[in-house]
Amino acid sequence: MENYQTIFQSSSSSSHLSLLNTLNSQAQTQRQDHNKSNGYSRITSMEIPGSSISGVTQSNSLTGVETEVKIGKKRGEKISRKPRYAFQTRTQVDILDDGYRWRKYGQKAVKNNKFPSYYRCTYQGCTVKKQVQRLSNDEGMVVTTYEGTHSHPIEKSTDNFEHILSQMQIYPSI
DNA sequence: CGGATTTGACCGGCGC
DNA sequence: GCGCCGGTCAAATCCG
């Protein structure tokens, strides 16, 4: 976990998928190191200087956390854990388009937070889920949690987001 | 017309 | 055992 910046710079042609895959790999690596039991382990922190996202006026700071979700409800099934990556983004727009097609399937009120929105990837066979929460503390703070990994190419051409990713800087630990 | 979004209800799990 | 909270589903609606 030393060369975060290098990894991101090398993902110039593969776009957003590379970002998530990169985080995926690093998350797994760190998971072995820390092996947190509380379920949340901070893996990366990103900061985006004032960018060109429509609606964003100030700097964005992304914080990625990886979570292990164990599903042991079924019978003798193997221990399946779903990777979850949470990004804390300081922006005014709730929906950060990462290039995939998302379909909202639920919205429920939570005590400490605002109304979290639940999204699912509409690609056939893709069970990746995304949860967007808005912190009541900071209106501009949005927590996006990705659950699962995409196994298909990106449909949309979000040059905007990609541009931001290129400017993204990750610090080893904050 | 098709697809995405919305909102309410339902279900399951956890806590007390 | 009951109640509460969170999460998901599903039908209706709206938009493009």
GROMACS .gro file of C-alpha atoms (C1' of nucleotides) in nm:
model
  206
    1MET     CA    1   0.000   0.000   0.000
    2GLU     CA    2   0.258   0.244  -0.102
    3ASN     CA    3   0.200   0.351  -0.457
    4TYR     CA    4  -0.161   0.450  -0.480
    5GLN     CA    5  -0.100   0.737  -0.713
    6THR     CA    6   0.098   0.525  -0.955
    7ILE     CA    7  -0.179   0.273  -0.983
    8PHE     CA    8  -0.436   0.533  -1.059
    9GLN     CA    9  -0.227   0.707  -1.314
   10SER     CA   10  -0.173   0.383  -1.498
   11SER     CA   11  -0.545   0.332  -1.543
   12SER     CA   12  -0.573   0.586  -1.815
   13SER     CA   13  -0.744   0.383  -2.083
   14SER     CA   14  -0.956   0.149  -1.880
   15SER     CA   15  -1.157   0.425  -1.715
   16HIS     CA   16  -1.370   0.385  -1.404
   17LEU     CA   17  -1.374   0.009  -1.394
   18SER     CA   18  -1.005   0.019  -1.330
   19LEU     CA   19  -1.060   0.240  -1.033
   20LEU     CA   20  -1.298   0.003  -0.866
   21ASN     CA   21  -1.086  -0.298  -0.952
   22THR     CA   22  -0.784  -0.124  -0.816
   23LEU     CA   23  -0.961  -0.044  -0.496
   24ASN     CA   24  -1.082  -0.400  -0.488
   25SER     CA   25  -0.732  -0.538  -0.500
   26GLN     CA   26  -0.603  -0.296  -0.246
   27ALA     CA   27  -0.893  -0.358  -0.020
   28GLN     CA   28  -0.825  -0.726  -0.018
   29THR     CA   29  -0.459  -0.667   0.047
   30GLN     CA   30  -0.528  -0.440   0.337
   31ARG     CA   31  -0.788  -0.670   0.471
   32GLN     CA   32  -0.518  -0.926   0.523
   33ASP     CA   33  -0.303  -0.675   0.702
   34HIS     CA   34  -0.552  -0.523   0.935
   35ASN     CA   35  -0.813  -0.793   0.953
   36LYS     CA   36  -1.057  -0.572   1.132
   37SER     CA   37  -1.343  -0.746   1.300
   38ASN     CA   38  -1.577  -0.456   1.334
   39GLY     CA   39  -1.647  -0.468   0.966
   40TYR     CA   40  -1.507  -0.136   0.859
   41SER     CA   41  -1.154  -0.076   0.749
   42ARG     CA   42  -1.042   0.241   0.592
   43ILE     CA   43  -0.837   0.170   0.285
   44THR     CA   44  -0.795   0.489   0.096
   45SER     CA   45  -0.868   0.854   0.100
   46MET     CA   46  -0.900   1.063  -0.209
   47GLU     CA   47  -0.927   1.429  -0.262
   48ILE     CA   48  -1.041   1.591  -0.580
   49PRO     CA   49  -0.955   1.952  -0.634
   50GLY     CA   50  -1.233   2.171  -0.755
   51SER     CA   51  -1.346   1.987  -1.061
   52SER     CA   52  -1.598   2.018  -1.337
   53ILE     CA   53  -1.877   1.809  -1.195
   54SER     CA   54  -2.202   1.981  -1.264
   55GLY     CA   55  -2.321   2.122  -0.936
   56VAL     CA   56  -1.996   2.085  -0.752
   57THR     CA   57  -1.841   2.401  -0.636
   58GLN     CA   58  -1.587   2.294  -0.381
   59SER     CA   59  -1.330   2.024  -0.331
   60ASN     CA   60  -1.426   1.661  -0.302
   61SER     CA   61  -1.277   1.425  -0.052
   62LEU     CA   62  -1.339   1.059  -0.106
   63THR     CA   63  -1.285   0.807   0.163
   64GLY     CA   64  -1.299   0.442   0.071
   65VAL     CA   65  -1.379   0.178   0.324
   66GLU     CA   66  -1.400  -0.193   0.269
   67THR     CA   67  -1.642  -0.414   0.448
   68GLU     CA   68  -1.689  -0.785   0.465
   69VAL     CA   69  -2.044  -0.902   0.449
   70LYS     CA   70  -2.083  -1.258   0.553
   71ILE     CA   71  -2.387  -1.446   0.438
   72GLY     CA   72  -2.421  -1.761   0.636
   73LYS     CA   73  -2.795  -1.797   0.644
   74LYS     CA   74  -2.822  -2.074   0.389
   75ARG     CA   75  -2.748  -2.436   0.464
   76GLY     CA   76  -2.404  -2.584   0.405
   77GLU     CA   77  -2.317  -2.305   0.166
   78LYS     CA   78  -1.963  -2.183   0.163
   79ILE     CA   79  -1.878  -1.868   0.345
   80SER     CA   80  -1.951  -1.598   0.092
   81ARG     CA   81  -1.851  -1.245   0.168
   82LYS     CA   82  -1.948  -0.949  -0.039
   83PRO     CA   83  -1.698  -0.669  -0.072
   84ARG     CA   84  -1.832  -0.326   0.004
   85TYR     CA   85  -1.657  -0.003  -0.076
   86ALA     CA   86  -1.776   0.320   0.073
   87PHE     CA   87  -1.678   0.654  -0.074
   88GLN     CA   88  -1.735   0.966   0.120
   89THR     CA   89  -1.772   1.245  -0.126
   90ARG     CA   90  -1.802   1.609  -0.058
   91THR     CA   91  -2.030   1.728  -0.332
   92GLN     CA   92  -2.370   1.875  -0.383
   93VAL     CA   93  -2.489   1.616  -0.628
   94ASP     CA   94  -2.626   1.296  -0.482
   95ILE     CA   95  -2.593   1.081  -0.788
   96LEU     CA   96  -2.231   1.036  -0.884
   97ASP     CA   97  -2.235   0.869  -1.222
   98ASP     CA   98  -1.956   0.615  -1.237
   99GLY     CA   99  -2.039   0.507  -1.590
  100TYR     CA  100  -2.279   0.227  -1.507
  101ARG     CA  101  -2.654   0.221  -1.537
  102TRP     CA  102  -2.823   0.224  -1.201
  103ARG     CA  103  -3.184   0.166  -1.118
  104LYS     CA  104  -3.317   0.291  -0.791
  105TYR     CA  105  -3.505   0.025  -0.601
  106GLY     CA  106  -3.565   0.174  -0.262
  107GLN     CA  107  -3.540   0.469  -0.035
  108LYS     CA  108  -3.583   0.457   0.339
  109ALA     CA  109  -3.536   0.704   0.616
  110VAL     CA  110  -3.267   0.644   0.873
  111LYS     CA  111  -3.225   0.811   1.208
  112ASN     CA  112  -2.873   0.943   1.202
  113ASN     CA  113  -2.860   0.997   0.830
  114LYS     CA  114  -3.085   1.141   0.570
  115PHE     CA  115  -3.279   0.929   0.326
  116PRO     CA  116  -3.046   0.669   0.180
  117SER     CA  117  -3.111   0.569  -0.177
  118TYR     CA  118  -3.054   0.216  -0.296
  119TYR     CA  119  -2.946   0.150  -0.652
  120ARG     CA  120  -2.881  -0.166  -0.847
  121CYS     CA  121  -2.691  -0.225  -1.167
  122THR     CA  122  -2.936  -0.299  -1.445
  123TYR     CA  123  -2.694  -0.512  -1.639
  124GLN     CA  124  -2.808  -0.871  -1.675
  125GLY     CA  125  -2.629  -1.088  -1.426
  126CYS     CA  126  -2.466  -0.794  -1.259
  127THR     CA  127  -2.572  -0.785  -0.897
  128VAL     CA  128  -2.370  -0.486  -0.797
  129LYS     CA  129  -2.555  -0.262  -0.558
  130LYS     CA  130  -2.493   0.096  -0.467
  131GLN     CA  131  -2.616   0.283  -0.166
  132VAL     CA  132  -2.607   0.658  -0.145
  133GLN     CA  133  -2.647   0.829   0.189
  134ARG     CA  134  -2.651   1.195   0.266
  135LEU     CA  135  -2.517   1.302   0.597
  136SER     CA  136  -2.747   1.532   0.784
  137ASN     CA  137  -2.443   1.689   0.941
  138ASP     CA  138  -2.306   1.815   0.613
  139GLU     CA  139  -2.545   1.873   0.333
  140GLY     CA  140  -2.269   1.846   0.080
  141MET     CA  141  -2.143   1.517   0.218
  142VAL     CA  142  -2.252   1.209   0.031
  143VAL     CA  143  -2.154   0.853   0.119
  144THR     CA  144  -2.167   0.616  -0.174
  145THR     CA  145  -2.131   0.249  -0.091
  146TYR     CA  146  -2.061   0.000  -0.369
  147GLU     CA  147  -2.143  -0.361  -0.301
  148GLY     CA  148  -2.006  -0.632  -0.529
  149THR     CA  149  -1.791  -0.610  -0.838
  150HIS     CA  150  -1.892  -0.530  -1.194
  151SER     CA  151  -1.822  -0.800  -1.449
  152HIS     CA  152  -1.914  -0.612  -1.763
  153PRO     CA  153  -1.792  -0.312  -1.959
  154ILE     CA  154  -1.918   0.036  -1.902
  155GLU     CA  155  -2.202   0.153  -2.118
  156LYS     CA  156  -2.200   0.526  -2.085
  157SER     CA  157  -1.921   0.757  -2.179
  158THR     CA  158  -1.883   0.962  -1.869
  159ASP     CA  159  -1.589   1.168  -1.970
  160ASN     CA  160  -1.675   1.397  -1.688
  161PHE     CA  161  -1.625   1.146  -1.414
  162GLU     CA  162  -1.321   1.000  -1.579
  163HIS     CA  163  -1.168   1.339  -1.591
  164ILE     CA  164  -1.219   1.369  -1.221
  165LEU     CA  165  -1.068   1.029  -1.159
  166SER     CA  166  -0.759   1.137  -1.345
  167GLN     CA  167  -0.727   1.425  -1.105
  168MET     CA  168  -0.791   1.208  -0.807
  169GLN     CA  169  -0.510   1.184  -0.556
  170ILE     CA  170  -0.499   0.910  -0.300
  171TYR     CA  171  -0.312   0.930   0.021
  172PRO     CA  172  -0.182   0.616   0.192
  173SER     CA  173  -0.349   0.699   0.519
  174ILE     CA  174  -0.537   0.998   0.649
  175DC     C1'  175  -4.395   0.249  -2.591
  176DG     C1'  176  -4.016   0.131  -2.298
  177DG     C1'  177  -3.763   0.203  -1.925
  178DA     C1'  178  -3.666   0.428  -1.506
  179DT     C1'  179  -3.842   0.626  -1.075
  180DT     C1'  180  -4.150   0.664  -0.687
  181DT     C1'  181  -4.376   0.541  -0.280
  182DG     C1'  182  -4.591   0.215   0.038
  183DA     C1'  183  -4.604  -0.231   0.219
  184DC     C1'  184  -4.385  -0.651   0.357
  185DC     C1'  185  -4.024  -0.935   0.552
  186DG     C1'  186  -3.641  -1.054   0.830
  187DG     C1'  187  -3.312  -0.974   1.190
  188DC     C1'  188  -3.175  -0.782   1.619
  189DG     C1'  189  -3.245  -0.577   2.064
  190DC     C1'  190  -3.475  -0.538   2.478
  191DG     C1'  191  -4.209  -1.269   2.277
  192DC     C1'  192  -4.274  -0.818   2.105
  193DG     C1'  193  -4.122  -0.404   1.896
  194DC     C1'  194  -3.820  -0.148   1.617
  195DC     C1'  195  -3.512  -0.069   1.234
  196DG     C1'  196  -3.332  -0.153   0.799
  197DG     C1'  197  -3.367  -0.352   0.356
  198DT     C1'  198  -3.609  -0.526  -0.048
  199DC     C1'  199  -3.993  -0.589  -0.356
  200DA     C1'  200  -4.354  -0.454  -0.634
  201DA     C1'  201  -4.723  -0.195  -0.863
  202DA     C1'  202  -4.828   0.257  -1.036
  203DT     C1'  203  -4.657   0.670  -1.245
  204DC     C1'  204  -4.379   0.976  -1.510
  205DC     C1'  205  -4.040   1.097  -1.855
  206DG     C1'  206  -3.796   1.063  -2.278
   0.00000   0.00000   0.00000
